[in-house]
Each structure stands twice: as C-alpha cells, then as structure tokens.
Coordinates of C-alpha atoms in Angstrom, one line a residue:
Chain A
X1034 CA -59.3 109.4 32.8
X1035 CA -60.2 111.1 29.7
X1036 CA -59.5 109.9 26.3
X1037 CA -60.3 111.5 23.1
X1038 CA -59.6 109.7 19.7
X1039 CA -60.0 111.4 16.4
X1040 CA -62.9 113.5 17.4
X1041 CA -64.2 115.6 14.5
X1042 CA -67.0 117.8 14.9
X1043 CA -68.4 119.5 11.6
X1044 CA -71.5 122.2 11.6
X1045 CA -73.6 122.0 8.7
X1046 CA -75.2 125.0 8.2
X1047 CA -76.9 127.1 5.3
X1048 CA -73.5 128.6 4.5
X1049 CA -71.9 125.0 4.0
X1050 CA -69.8 123.1 6.2
X1051 CA -67.7 124.4 9.1
X1052 CA -65.1 122.0 10.6
X1053 CA -64.7 123.0 14.2
X1054 CA -62.8 120.1 15.2
X1055 CA -60.6 118.2 12.9
X1056 CA -59.4 114.7 14.3
X1057 CA -58.4 115.8 17.7
X1058 CA -56.8 113.1 20.0
X1059 CA -55.6 113.8 23.6
X1060 CA -55.3 112.0 27.0
X1061 CA -55.9 113.4 30.3
X1062 CA -54.5 111.3 33.2
X1063 CA -56.4 110.9 36.7
X1064 CA -55.4 113.6 38.8
X1065 CA -54.2 116.2 36.7
X1066 CA -55.1 119.4 35.5
X1067 CA -55.1 119.5 31.9
X1068 CA -55.5 122.8 29.9
X1069 CA -56.4 123.4 26.3
X1070 CA -55.5 126.9 25.2
X1071 CA -56.6 128.5 21.9
X1072 CA -57.8 131.8 20.6
X1073 CA -61.3 132.4 20.2
X1074 CA -62.8 130.2 17.4
X1075 CA -60.1 127.7 17.7
X1076 CA -62.5 124.9 18.6
X1077 CA -61.8 124.7 22.1
X1078 CA -65.3 125.4 23.4
X1079 CA -66.9 122.7 21.1
X1080 CA -64.0 120.3 22.4
X1081 CA -65.1 120.7 25.9
X1082 CA -68.8 120.4 25.3
X1083 CA -68.1 117.1 23.3
X1084 CA -66.8 115.6 26.5
X1085 CA -70.0 115.4 28.3
X1086 CA -72.0 115.3 24.9
X1087 CA -73.5 118.8 25.2
X1088 CA -72.3 118.7 21.5
X1089 CA -72.6 115.5 19.7
X1090 CA -69.4 114.7 17.8
X1091 CA -69.4 114.0 14.1
X1092 CA -66.9 111.3 14.4
X1093 CA -64.4 109.9 16.9
X1094 CA -64.4 108.6 20.5
X1095 CA -64.6 110.0 23.8
X1096 CA -63.9 107.7 26.9
X1097 CA -64.3 109.0 30.3
X1098 CA -63.5 106.9 33.2
X1099 CA -63.3 103.9 30.9
X1100 CA -67.2 104.7 29.6
X1101 CA -67.5 105.4 25.9
X1102 CA -69.6 108.5 25.8
X1103 CA -70.9 108.7 22.1
X1104 CA -72.9 105.5 22.2
X1105 CA -74.6 106.3 25.7
X1106 CA -78.5 106.3 25.8
X1107 CA -80.2 109.4 26.9
X1108 CA -80.8 107.8 30.4
X1109 CA -77.3 106.5 30.7
X1110 CA -76.0 109.8 29.5
X1111 CA -77.8 111.6 32.2
X1112 CA -76.3 109.5 34.9
X1113 CA -72.9 109.8 33.4
X1114 CA -73.3 113.7 33.4
X1115 CA -74.1 113.8 37.2
X1116 CA -70.5 112.3 37.4
X1117 CA -69.0 114.9 35.2
X1118 CA -68.8 118.4 37.0
X1119 CA -68.9 121.5 34.8
X1120 CA -68.2 125.2 35.5
X1121 CA -68.8 128.1 33.1
X1122 CA -67.5 131.8 32.1
X1123 CA -70.7 133.3 32.9
X1124 CA -71.5 131.0 36.0
X1125 CA -74.8 130.1 34.9
X1126 CA -76.6 130.0 38.1
X1127 CA -80.2 130.0 38.8
X1128 CA -81.2 133.5 39.8
X1129 CA -84.4 132.2 41.1
X1130 CA -82.6 130.1 43.7
X1131 CA -80.6 131.0 46.7
X1132 CA -76.6 130.2 46.9
X1133 CA -77.8 127.1 49.0
X1134 CA -80.5 126.0 46.7
X1135 CA -78.3 126.2 43.6
X1136 CA -75.7 123.9 45.2
X1137 CA -78.6 121.5 46.2
X1138 CA -79.8 121.5 42.5
X1139 CA -77.7 118.7 41.1
X1140 CA -78.6 116.8 44.2
X1141 CA -82.1 117.0 43.6
X1142 CA -81.5 116.2 40.0
X1143 CA -79.8 112.9 41.1
X1144 CA -82.6 112.1 43.7
X1145 CA -80.6 112.6 46.9
X1146 CA -82.7 112.6 49.9
X1147 CA -83.4 116.0 51.8
X1148 CA -81.2 115.5 55.1
X1149 CA -78.2 114.3 53.0
X1150 CA -78.6 117.4 50.8
X1151 CA -78.4 119.6 53.7
X1152 CA -75.4 118.1 55.0
X1153 CA -73.5 118.0 51.6
X1154 CA -74.4 121.5 50.7
X1155 CA -73.4 122.8 54.0
X1156 CA -70.0 121.1 53.5
X1157 CA -69.6 122.1 49.9
X1158 CA -70.3 126.0 51.0
X1159 CA -67.5 125.5 53.8
X1160 CA -65.0 124.1 51.2
X1161 CA -65.5 127.2 48.8
X1162 CA -65.6 129.6 51.6
X1163 CA -69.3 130.8 51.1
X1164 CA -70.8 129.5 54.3
X1165 CA -72.0 133.0 55.2
X1166 CA -73.7 133.4 51.7
X1167 CA -75.9 130.4 52.0
X1168 CA -79.4 132.4 51.8
X1169 CA -78.0 135.0 49.5
X1170 CA -79.4 135.4 45.8
X1171 CA -76.6 135.2 42.8
X1172 CA -77.5 138.9 42.0
X1173 CA -76.2 139.9 45.5
X1174 CA -72.9 138.0 44.8
X1175 CA -69.4 139.1 43.2
X1176 CA -68.1 137.4 40.1
X1177 CA -65.7 135.5 42.0
X1178 CA -68.3 134.5 44.7
X1179 CA -70.5 133.3 41.8
X1180 CA -67.8 131.2 40.3
X1181 CA -67.4 129.7 44.0
X1182 CA -71.1 128.7 43.9
X1183 CA -70.4 127.3 40.3
X1184 CA -67.6 125.1 41.7
X1185 CA -69.6 123.8 44.7
X1186 CA -72.4 123.0 42.6
X1187 CA -70.2 121.2 40.0
X1188 CA -68.8 119.1 43.1
X1189 CA -72.2 118.1 44.6
X1190 CA -72.4 115.0 42.8
X1191 CA -68.8 114.0 43.6
X1192 CA -67.7 114.2 40.1
X1193 CA -65.0 112.0 38.6
X1194 CA -63.9 114.8 36.3
X1195 CA -64.4 118.7 36.4
X1196 CA -64.6 120.6 33.2
X1197 CA -63.8 124.2 33.3
X1198 CA -65.3 126.5 30.4
X1199 CA -63.3 129.5 30.6
X1200 CA -64.0 129.6 34.2
X1201 CA -62.0 132.8 34.9
X1202 CA -62.3 134.9 31.9
X1203 CA -65.0 137.0 33.3
X1204 CA -62.9 137.6 36.4
X1205 CA -60.5 140.4 37.3
X1206 CA -56.6 139.3 37.7
X1207 CA -56.7 139.0 41.5
X1208 CA -60.2 136.9 41.6
X1209 CA -58.8 134.8 38.8
X1210 CA -55.8 133.7 41.0
X1211 CA -57.9 133.2 43.9
X1212 CA -60.4 130.9 41.8
X1213 CA -57.3 129.2 40.4
X1214 CA -56.1 128.5 43.9
X1215 CA -59.4 127.1 44.9
X1216 CA -59.4 124.7 41.8
X1217 CA -55.7 123.4 42.5
X1218 CA -56.6 123.0 46.1
X1219 CA -59.6 120.8 45.1
X1220 CA -57.8 119.0 42.7
X1221 CA -55.2 118.0 45.3
X1222 CA -57.5 117.4 48.2
X1223 CA -60.1 115.3 46.3
X1224 CA -57.6 114.1 43.7
X1225 CA -60.1 115.4 41.1
X1226 CA -59.1 115.2 37.5
X1227 CA -59.7 118.8 35.8
X1228 CA -60.0 119.7 31.9
X1229 CA -60.0 123.3 31.2
X1230 CA -60.0 125.5 28.3
X1231 CA -59.0 129.0 28.5
X1232 CA -57.4 131.7 26.2
X1233 CA -55.2 133.0 28.9
X1234 CA -51.7 131.6 29.2
X1235 CA -51.7 132.8 33.1
X1236 CA -54.3 130.1 33.9
X1237 CA -52.1 127.4 32.3
X1238 CA -49.0 128.5 33.9
X1239 CA -50.6 128.8 37.2
X1240 CA -52.2 125.6 37.7
X1241 CA -52.0 123.3 34.8
X1242 CA -49.8 120.0 34.7
X1243 CA -50.2 119.4 30.9
X1244 CA -51.3 121.8 28.1
X1245 CA -52.6 121.1 24.6
X1246 CA -52.5 124.2 22.1
X1247 CA -55.6 124.2 19.7
X1248 CA -55.7 126.1 16.6
X1249 CA -58.2 125.6 13.7
X1250 CA -59.8 122.9 15.2
X1251 CA -56.5 120.9 15.6
X1252 CA -54.2 120.3 18.5
X1253 CA -50.9 121.8 17.3
X1254 CA -48.9 121.1 20.3
X1255 CA -49.2 119.2 23.6
X1256 CA -47.1 118.3 26.6
X1257 CA -46.3 119.1 29.9
X1258 CA -46.7 122.6 30.9
X1259 CA -42.9 123.1 31.6
X1260 CA -41.8 121.6 28.5
X1261 CA -44.0 123.5 26.2
X1262 CA -43.3 126.7 28.2
X1263 CA -39.6 126.3 27.7
X1264 CA -39.2 124.9 24.4
X1265 CA -42.5 126.1 22.4
X1266 CA -42.2 124.5 19.0
X1267 CA -45.2 126.2 17.1
X1268 CA -45.4 129.8 16.3
X1269 CA -48.8 130.3 18.0
X1270 CA -47.4 128.4 21.1
X1271 CA -44.9 131.1 21.3
X1272 CA -47.3 133.9 21.1
X1273 CA -49.2 132.4 24.0
X1274 CA -46.0 131.9 26.0
X1275 CA -44.8 135.5 25.3
X1276 CA -47.9 136.7 26.7
X1277 CA -46.7 135.9 30.1
X1278 CA -42.8 135.6 29.8
X1279 CA -40.3 136.7 27.1
X1280 CA -38.3 133.6 26.2
X1281 CA -37.1 135.6 22.9
X1282 CA -34.5 138.3 22.9
X1283 CA -36.3 141.5 21.4
X1284 CA -35.0 142.2 17.9
X1285 CA -33.4 145.7 18.8
X1286 CA -31.4 144.1 21.6
X1287 CA -30.5 141.1 19.6
X1288 CA -29.1 143.6 16.8
X1289 CA -27.1 145.6 19.2
X1290 CA -25.6 142.3 20.9
X1291 CA -24.2 141.0 17.7
X1292 CA -22.9 144.3 16.7
X1293 CA -20.7 144.7 19.7
X1294 CA -17.4 142.5 20.5
X1295 CA -16.1 139.9 18.7
X1296 CA -16.5 136.8 21.1
X1297 CA -18.7 133.8 20.7
X1298 CA -22.2 134.9 21.7
X1299 CA -24.3 131.7 23.4
X1300 CA -27.7 131.6 24.5
X1301 CA -28.3 129.2 27.4
X1302 CA -31.7 128.0 28.3
X1303 CA -32.2 126.3 31.7
X1304 CA -35.0 124.6 33.6
X1305 CA -35.2 123.5 37.2
X1306 CA -32.4 122.7 39.1
X1307 CA -29.6 123.9 36.9
X1308 CA -30.4 127.5 37.8
X1309 CA -28.4 126.9 41.2
X1310 CA -25.2 125.6 39.3
X1311 CA -22.6 128.2 39.1
X1312 CA -22.2 127.3 35.4
X1313 CA -20.7 130.7 34.3
X1314 CA -17.9 130.9 36.7
X1315 CA -17.0 127.4 36.0
X1316 CA -16.5 128.5 32.5
X1317 CA -14.2 131.1 33.6
X1318 CA -12.2 128.9 35.8
X1319 CA -11.8 125.8 33.9
X1320 CA -11.7 127.1 30.2
X1321 CA -9.5 130.1 30.0
X1322 CA -12.2 132.3 28.7
X1323 CA -13.7 135.6 29.8
X1324 CA -17.4 135.7 30.0
X1325 CA -19.4 138.9 29.7
X1326 CA -23.3 138.4 30.5
X1327 CA -25.1 140.2 27.7
X1328 CA -28.8 139.6 28.7
X1329 CA -30.8 137.3 30.9
X1330 CA -34.2 136.7 32.4
X1331 CA -35.6 134.0 35.0
X1332 CA -39.1 132.9 35.6
X1333 CA -41.0 130.4 37.4
X1334 CA -43.8 128.1 36.4
X1335 CA -45.5 126.8 39.2
X1336 CA -42.5 125.3 41.4
X1337 CA -40.1 125.2 38.5
X1338 CA -37.8 128.0 37.9
X1339 CA -36.4 128.3 34.4
X1340 CA -34.7 131.0 32.4
X1341 CA -32.4 132.2 29.7
X1342 CA -29.0 133.8 29.7
X1343 CA -27.1 135.2 26.7
X1344 CA -23.5 135.5 27.3
X1345 CA -20.5 136.5 25.3
X1346 CA -17.6 134.0 25.4
X1347 CA -14.3 135.8 24.7
X1348 CA -10.9 133.8 24.2
X1349 CA -9.3 131.4 21.7
X1350 CA -11.9 129.5 19.4
X1351 CA -10.7 126.1 20.7
X1352 CA -11.5 127.2 24.3
X1353 CA -14.8 128.7 23.7
X1354 CA -15.8 125.3 21.7
X1355 CA -14.7 123.5 24.7
X1356 CA -16.8 125.8 26.9
X1357 CA -19.9 125.0 24.7
X1358 CA -19.4 121.4 25.1
X1359 CA -19.1 121.7 28.6
X1360 CA -22.2 123.5 28.8
X1361 CA -24.0 120.9 26.7
X1362 CA -23.1 118.3 29.1
X1363 CA -24.7 120.3 32.0
X1364 CA -27.9 119.8 30.5
X1365 CA -28.5 123.1 29.2
X1366 CA -30.1 124.0 26.2
X1367 CA -27.4 125.8 24.0
X1368 CA -27.6 128.1 21.0
X1369 CA -24.8 129.7 19.3
X1370 CA -25.8 133.0 18.1
X1371 CA -22.4 134.0 16.6
X1372 CA -19.5 131.9 16.4
X1373 CA -16.1 133.3 17.5
X1374 CA -14.0 134.7 14.9
Chain B
X850 CA -132.7 161.7 28.0
X851 CA -132.5 162.2 31.9
X852 CA -130.7 165.3 33.2
X853 CA -129.1 165.0 36.6
X854 CA -128.7 168.4 37.9
X855 CA -128.7 167.8 41.6
X856 CA -126.0 165.4 43.0
X857 CA -128.5 163.7 45.3
X858 CA -130.1 162.4 42.0
X859 CA -127.2 160.7 41.1
X860 CA -126.7 158.9 44.3
X861 CA -130.3 157.9 44.6
X862 CA -130.2 156.3 41.1
X863 CA -126.8 154.8 41.9
X864 CA -128.5 153.3 45.1
X865 CA -131.4 152.0 43.2
X866 CA -129.0 150.1 40.6
X867 CA -126.4 149.0 43.0
X868 CA -127.8 145.5 43.2
X869 CA -127.2 145.5 39.4
X870 CA -123.9 146.7 39.6
X871 CA -122.5 144.5 42.3
X872 CA -124.0 141.5 40.3
X873 CA -122.2 142.6 37.3
X874 CA -119.2 143.2 38.9
X875 CA -119.0 139.7 40.2
X876 CA -120.1 138.5 36.9
X877 CA -117.0 140.0 35.3
X878 CA -114.8 138.9 38.2
X879 CA -116.1 135.3 37.9
X880 CA -115.6 135.1 34.3
X881 CA -112.3 136.6 34.3
X882 CA -110.8 134.7 37.0
X883 CA -112.1 131.3 35.8
X884 CA -111.2 132.1 32.2
X885 CA -107.7 133.0 33.3
X886 CA -107.3 129.8 35.2
X887 CA -108.4 127.6 32.3
X888 CA -106.6 129.6 29.9
X889 CA -103.3 129.2 31.9
X890 CA -104.0 125.4 32.4
X891 CA -103.7 125.1 28.5
X892 CA -101.7 128.1 27.4
X893 CA -98.8 127.4 29.8
X894 CA -98.3 123.7 28.8
X895 CA -98.5 124.8 25.3
X896 CA -96.2 127.8 25.7
X897 CA -93.7 125.2 27.4
X898 CA -94.3 122.8 24.4
X899 CA -93.7 125.7 21.8
X900 CA -90.3 126.6 23.4
X901 CA -88.6 123.2 24.2
X902 CA -89.4 122.0 20.6
X903 CA -88.1 124.7 19.1
X904 CA -84.9 124.3 16.9
X905 CA -81.9 123.7 19.0
X906 CA -84.0 123.5 22.3
X907 CA -83.9 120.6 24.6
X908 CA -86.6 118.4 23.0
X909 CA -86.3 119.9 19.3
X910 CA -89.4 118.5 17.2
X911 CA -89.9 121.1 14.5
X912 CA -92.9 119.3 13.1
X913 CA -94.8 119.4 16.5
X914 CA -93.6 123.0 16.8
X915 CA -94.9 124.1 13.6
X916 CA -98.5 122.5 14.0
X917 CA -99.2 124.0 17.2
X918 CA -97.5 127.4 16.3
X919 CA -100.2 127.3 13.2
X920 CA -103.0 126.4 15.6
X921 CA -102.2 129.4 18.0
X922 CA -101.9 131.5 15.1
X923 CA -105.1 130.5 13.5
X924 CA -106.8 131.0 17.1
X925 CA -105.2 134.3 17.6
X926 CA -106.6 135.6 14.5
X927 CA -110.0 135.3 15.2
X928 CA -112.0 138.6 16.2
X929 CA -113.3 137.5 19.8
X930 CA -116.8 138.2 19.0
X931 CA -116.8 135.8 15.7
X932 CA -115.0 133.3 18.0
X933 CA -117.7 133.5 20.7
X934 CA -120.4 133.0 18.2
X935 CA -118.5 130.3 16.1
X936 CA -117.8 128.4 19.3
X937 CA -121.6 128.2 20.3
X938 CA -121.9 124.4 19.3
X939 CA -118.7 123.6 21.4
X940 CA -119.7 125.7 24.3
X941 CA -123.1 123.7 24.3
X942 CA -121.1 120.6 24.2
X943 CA -118.9 121.7 27.3
X944 CA -121.3 123.5 29.6
X945 CA -124.7 122.5 28.3
X946 CA -125.9 126.0 27.2
X947 CA -124.7 128.8 24.9
X948 CA -125.9 131.7 27.0
X949 CA -124.9 133.1 30.2
X950 CA -121.9 134.0 32.3
X951 CA -120.7 130.5 32.6
X952 CA -121.3 129.9 28.6
X953 CA -118.9 132.9 28.0
X954 CA -116.2 131.3 30.1
X955 CA -115.5 128.6 27.1
X956 CA -115.0 131.2 24.3
X957 CA -112.9 133.3 26.6
X958 CA -110.6 130.5 27.5
X959 CA -110.3 129.5 24.0
X960 CA -109.3 133.1 22.9
X961 CA -107.1 133.6 26.0
X962 CA -105.2 130.1 25.8
X963 CA -103.1 130.8 22.7
X964 CA -102.4 134.3 23.9
X965 CA -101.1 132.9 27.2
X966 CA -99.1 130.4 25.2
X967 CA -97.4 133.1 23.3
X968 CA -96.5 135.1 26.6
X969 CA -95.1 132.1 28.0
X970 CA -93.1 131.1 25.1
X971 CA -91.8 134.5 24.9
X972 CA -91.1 134.4 28.8
X973 CA -89.4 131.2 28.7
X974 CA -87.2 132.2 25.6
X975 CA -85.7 135.0 27.9
X976 CA -84.2 132.4 30.0
X977 CA -80.5 132.5 29.6
X978 CA -79.5 129.3 27.6
X979 CA -76.5 129.1 29.6
X980 CA -78.6 128.0 32.8
X981 CA -80.3 125.3 30.7
X982 CA -77.0 124.1 29.4
X983 CA -75.6 124.0 32.8
X984 CA -78.7 121.9 33.8
X985 CA -78.1 119.5 30.9
X986 CA -74.6 119.3 31.9
X987 CA -75.5 118.1 35.5
X988 CA -77.7 115.4 33.8
X989 CA -81.0 117.1 34.4
X990 CA -84.2 115.4 32.5
X991 CA -86.5 117.5 30.1
X992 CA -89.2 117.4 32.8
X993 CA -86.7 118.6 35.4
X994 CA -85.4 121.3 33.4
X995 CA -89.0 122.8 32.7
X996 CA -90.0 122.4 36.2
X997 CA -87.1 123.4 38.0
X998 CA -85.4 125.7 35.7
X999 CA -87.4 127.2 32.8
X1000 CA -90.5 128.0 34.8
X1001 CA -88.9 129.2 38.0
X1002 CA -86.5 131.3 36.2
X1003 CA -89.4 132.8 33.8
X1004 CA -91.7 133.2 36.9
X1005 CA -91.4 137.0 37.3
X1006 CA -92.1 137.4 33.4
X1007 CA -95.0 134.9 33.3
X1008 CA -96.7 136.7 36.4
X1009 CA -96.5 139.8 34.2
X1010 CA -97.8 138.1 31.3
X1011 CA -100.5 136.6 33.3
X1012 CA -101.6 140.2 34.4
X1013 CA -101.7 141.2 30.8
X1014 CA -104.0 138.2 29.9
X1015 CA -106.2 138.9 32.7
X1016 CA -106.6 142.4 31.7
X1017 CA -107.4 141.5 28.1
X1018 CA -109.7 139.0 29.3
X1019 CA -111.6 141.7 31.1
X1020 CA -111.8 143.5 27.8
X1021 CA -113.1 140.5 26.0
X1022 CA -115.7 139.6 28.8
X1023 CA -117.4 143.1 28.0
X1024 CA -118.5 141.5 24.7
X1025 CA -120.4 138.7 26.6
X1026 CA -123.3 140.9 26.8
X1027 CA -124.1 139.6 23.3
X1028 CA -124.9 136.0 24.3
X1029 CA -126.4 137.4 27.5
X1030 CA -123.2 136.7 29.5
X1031 CA -123.6 139.7 32.0
X1032 CA -120.8 141.4 33.6
X1033 CA -120.1 145.2 33.5
X1034 CA -119.7 145.5 29.7
X1035 CA -123.1 144.1 29.1
X1036 CA -124.6 146.6 31.9
X1037 CA -122.8 149.6 30.4
X1038 CA -124.4 148.6 27.0
X1039 CA -127.9 148.0 28.0
X1040 CA -128.1 151.1 30.5
X1041 CA -125.5 153.6 29.4
X1042 CA -125.5 152.8 25.6
X1043 CA -129.1 151.9 24.9
X1044 CA -130.9 153.9 27.6
X1045 CA -128.6 156.9 27.6
X1046 CA -127.8 156.2 31.3
X1047 CA -124.5 158.2 31.6
X1048 CA -124.6 157.5 35.3
X1049 CA -124.4 153.8 34.8
X1050 CA -122.0 154.0 31.9
X1051 CA -119.4 156.0 33.9
X1052 CA -119.8 154.1 37.1
X1053 CA -119.1 150.8 35.1
X1054 CA -116.3 152.4 33.5
X1055 CA -114.9 153.6 36.7
X1056 CA -115.3 150.0 38.5
X1057 CA -113.2 148.4 35.5
X1058 CA -110.6 151.0 35.6
X1059 CA -110.2 150.3 39.4
X1060 CA -110.3 146.3 38.8
X1061 CA -107.5 146.9 36.1
X1062 CA -105.3 149.2 38.3
X1063 CA -105.8 146.5 41.2
X1064 CA -104.7 143.7 39.0
X1065 CA -101.8 145.4 37.6
X1066 CA -100.6 146.5 40.8
X1067 CA -100.8 142.9 42.2
X1068 CA -99.2 141.8 39.1
X1069 CA -96.3 143.9 39.5
X1070 CA -96.1 143.4 43.2
X1071 CA -96.0 139.4 42.7
X1072 CA -93.4 139.7 39.7
X1073 CA -91.3 142.0 41.9
X1074 CA -91.5 139.4 44.7
X1075 CA -90.4 136.6 42.6
X1076 CA -87.5 138.5 40.7
X1077 CA -84.6 138.0 42.6
X1078 CA -82.3 139.8 40.1

C-alpha cells in the first residue's frame, strides 16, 4: 500500500547540510498497522511527512496505492492528500469550529454536498464515540476527546491510508490505550492501512503488526513486531524493547547464577504455542538430568505469549548435551550460558 | 477670554453650539467608519499576502513579500499630516476635491491600510502552524486555507486589531481640520484653541473619550464572542 524506496531528505541551511533521512526503504502492506519507532531527532517525523509530501523528499520514491507521490502536480497532490488521513500529536483542530464543523472541514474541502456532510459527520462522531459533543468547541474537550475528533476528521474522506504522527504522545497512559484501541478497531472494521510514528514501544506492542526502528535517518531494524521484540538485533532496538519487557537478565542476577552450582546453565526463549508444552518436565523424564529453574519471565505481545527461562541442567555432560539438542528440536531458542564441567 | 462662573452659562453656550457639536461628531464618525472600511479592504488582503508569501508558508514568494513589506514600511513612516498634504493630487483624482470630510477619507485610508496590514499579519502569524499543516494534509488549497483556516482562526485577534485601527484613525482624523475636513478635532482647534473656548474643547474631548470607550468595548465584546478558546 505504501512503498518507500531510497528516500533521502537533506535540509540545507546556513549551518550546512543536515541529512534527516538517509536512503530509507520500507513497505507497508494493505490492512496492516506499521509502526516506526525512534528517539527524537531520528527522522521519523520527516519520514511520515514525506509520505503525503508535507516534506519534499530530496531523493527517492514514495508510492501510495500505486501512485508515485513525488511527481504529482499541485492539484493532483491535493486530490491524493484527501485520500490520505493524518492525525497529529497536538491534534491540530480548528479552535474556531465546533467538533461537528471540524469533522465536516475535510468534506467541505473536497466539495461534498451539505446533506451528505451531515450524514457522514454524524456517523463518524458515532464511530469515535463523540456523538454528544457535536456542538462543543475543542477547548471544551479533554486530550483524548480531541484526538477522537482528529481521528473522525482524518476518516471523513474515506482514506486509503491513515498516518499517525505521535498520535498518543500527548496523552496519559489510560487515554493512550483507549485511543490505540480505537485505531485498532478502525483498522479491523475498515481494513484501513495505518502508518504510525512513535517513540513509545508500548504503542508498537499494543497495536502494530510490523515495526521499523529508525536511528540517524536510517532504518536499522525492521520486521514483524513479535520477531523484533523477541530477537532484537540492534542495541537501540534492545533499548526500546527493554522499556516495556525485560528480555535481558540483569547483570547482578547473571553473575550470581553463574557463581552457583556446577551444572549447565541454559537460557530458553520461547514464542507462542511452545509456552504450553511441558518441556522442562520432559527433560527430567527422558534425559536423566535434574533441572533447576533459576530465572524466568513471560510476557505477551498482542495475542502472542513469549518469554524466557534460565535453567540449570544438572547431570552427566552427555545427558545435558542431549537435553539441549532436544530443546533445540522443540523450536526453542537456546543459549548455553555455561557448559557443564 | 470669557469666564463662566454660573453653570447655567455653560449650558446655554453648549445649547447654542450643539448643532456644530453634533455635526462634528457625525463628521468624525463618518470619516472613521468609511476609512476603516476601505483600509480593511486594502489592508486585510495585503496582510494575508504578507503572511502566505513569507518563508516556509503556504505560498512562499520572498520577492513579492519583500516588495510589499517595503511599501508598507514606507507608508507607515510618513507623519500623517505630511501624508495628507502630499496625497493632495491623488485625493483630487479619486474624489474630485482636496478639501472637506470626504477628501480626508483618502489619506486616512492610505495611512491606515498598511497599519491594518501589519496588524492582520501579526494576527495570522499567531495561528498555530499545526492547524495549517493539518489543512494541507487534508488537501486544502491556498485559498481554502486562507478563507477557512487562517482568517477564522485569527478572527478574535483581527477584531481587536481593527479596534486599535479605528481608534488610531479617530486620532488621525482630528488633523483633518488642516484641509477643512471638519470633525471633532477641527472643532476643538477652531473654538477651543484659537478662541480659548474651553467649554468646547472639554466637550469635544469628552465626546472623543466616550466614542473611544464605546469602540473599545464593542471590539472586546466581539473578540470575546469569536474567541472559542
């Protein structure tokens, strides 16, 4: 649905050139929620603004729904933008208009008839749960309600893509969750492709299907959320992942573990259904080893449980090795932290 | 120099002069209202152009911006009295005469238009850029953004600016006496200053104070009505 190829954006200022985006490529499939995460200054804001040409790319190509964006004339671009909804961190509602009029605004722009506008706006306010606030002004609303208006407004022209620019960053955690739920709901109901940027891993873990990590204007890691979460490759990704789940054993605990005992210490990581298998008791039954559970945690991303367990395998070295081989066959990710003596 | 010791005298004097006072008040109001109207017609579009052609705005055109900015600055540098006299030939061209109340409207408008433009410019620049960006993202055209976003969002501020303009024009209009323009300022100068008629001078000042108060209050009222924050 969105295809970005070799996108580069260079700002030329008095202080010289600043490379905001450096040859970024990514693909967002139809109907998915794609998250781009990065620290501030990583270039994510520039990236999302390039999709609807609020920022002109210096180089590269952006294709939305089969349409190359970079070569559009102004009037073609306006028509195309009507089909790309966008919501913002600070909502950007018109303070002089009521909630109803704010949602009607994009419809006025695209020249929809009055009766049709009334019908659509009413439905949209129903969808975002603000039917009773139609005649209120934005200043009378809470942050979460303002973002709901923003969402209704972004959906008014039946967009093919929704861009979310830090849509929940100005909201408290409870409101963030309710807005994310609404976005997920819309994504499912309307089969709407969503591209969002954020600096909060929580947002990614709650609703995104795919994620890209951006740093210094480059995509440093990309993939399905579950994969990136369970096997982060880049240190920045690991930092993000650790903001919500602890996949690493704290150093102190690791030291203590390695001091004690003399068995083989193994770290198992598991994703999804494996968590239901009684692998540990199988080890004991079939390989003539004792198993001591040293450390563990389990978490869930969307509907997929995943976790990590550190066990000590006590027994003959041959038996321990066989046990490890067995574990590998179960589709678990195995890391031997200390071999048996 | 006359003395007024009995209040009765004051009232009698005022009663005699009341037709002049009423006429002068109307002249002041006429000059002010018409000038503000024309100054806004010129100044608001000028202010809008100054904003949208500025760097990074929706219709960036730095050359045009600089040219218009310079014109505005030059016009605003003129002392009103000088402008009024210098514009004589132009005034004759527009209204057929260089004296009288109507003739005063021409220099008043020319003096106030750049003032309005700068005030409108300031008001529009206060509009949150995020809202403009959101409108661009929705596919709004330049004209739609001006008409549906910039002007409505800045309306309370523009109304207060217009109030300031109106009061400033009342001030300028008092100089109209020089070209026989009439109005309260002229009356105050002719009777109060030249004939030492302090009753007239004080009365005209009181009327001006009342007019200014009423205009400011109306401006505040309207601005508050439009302000939805």
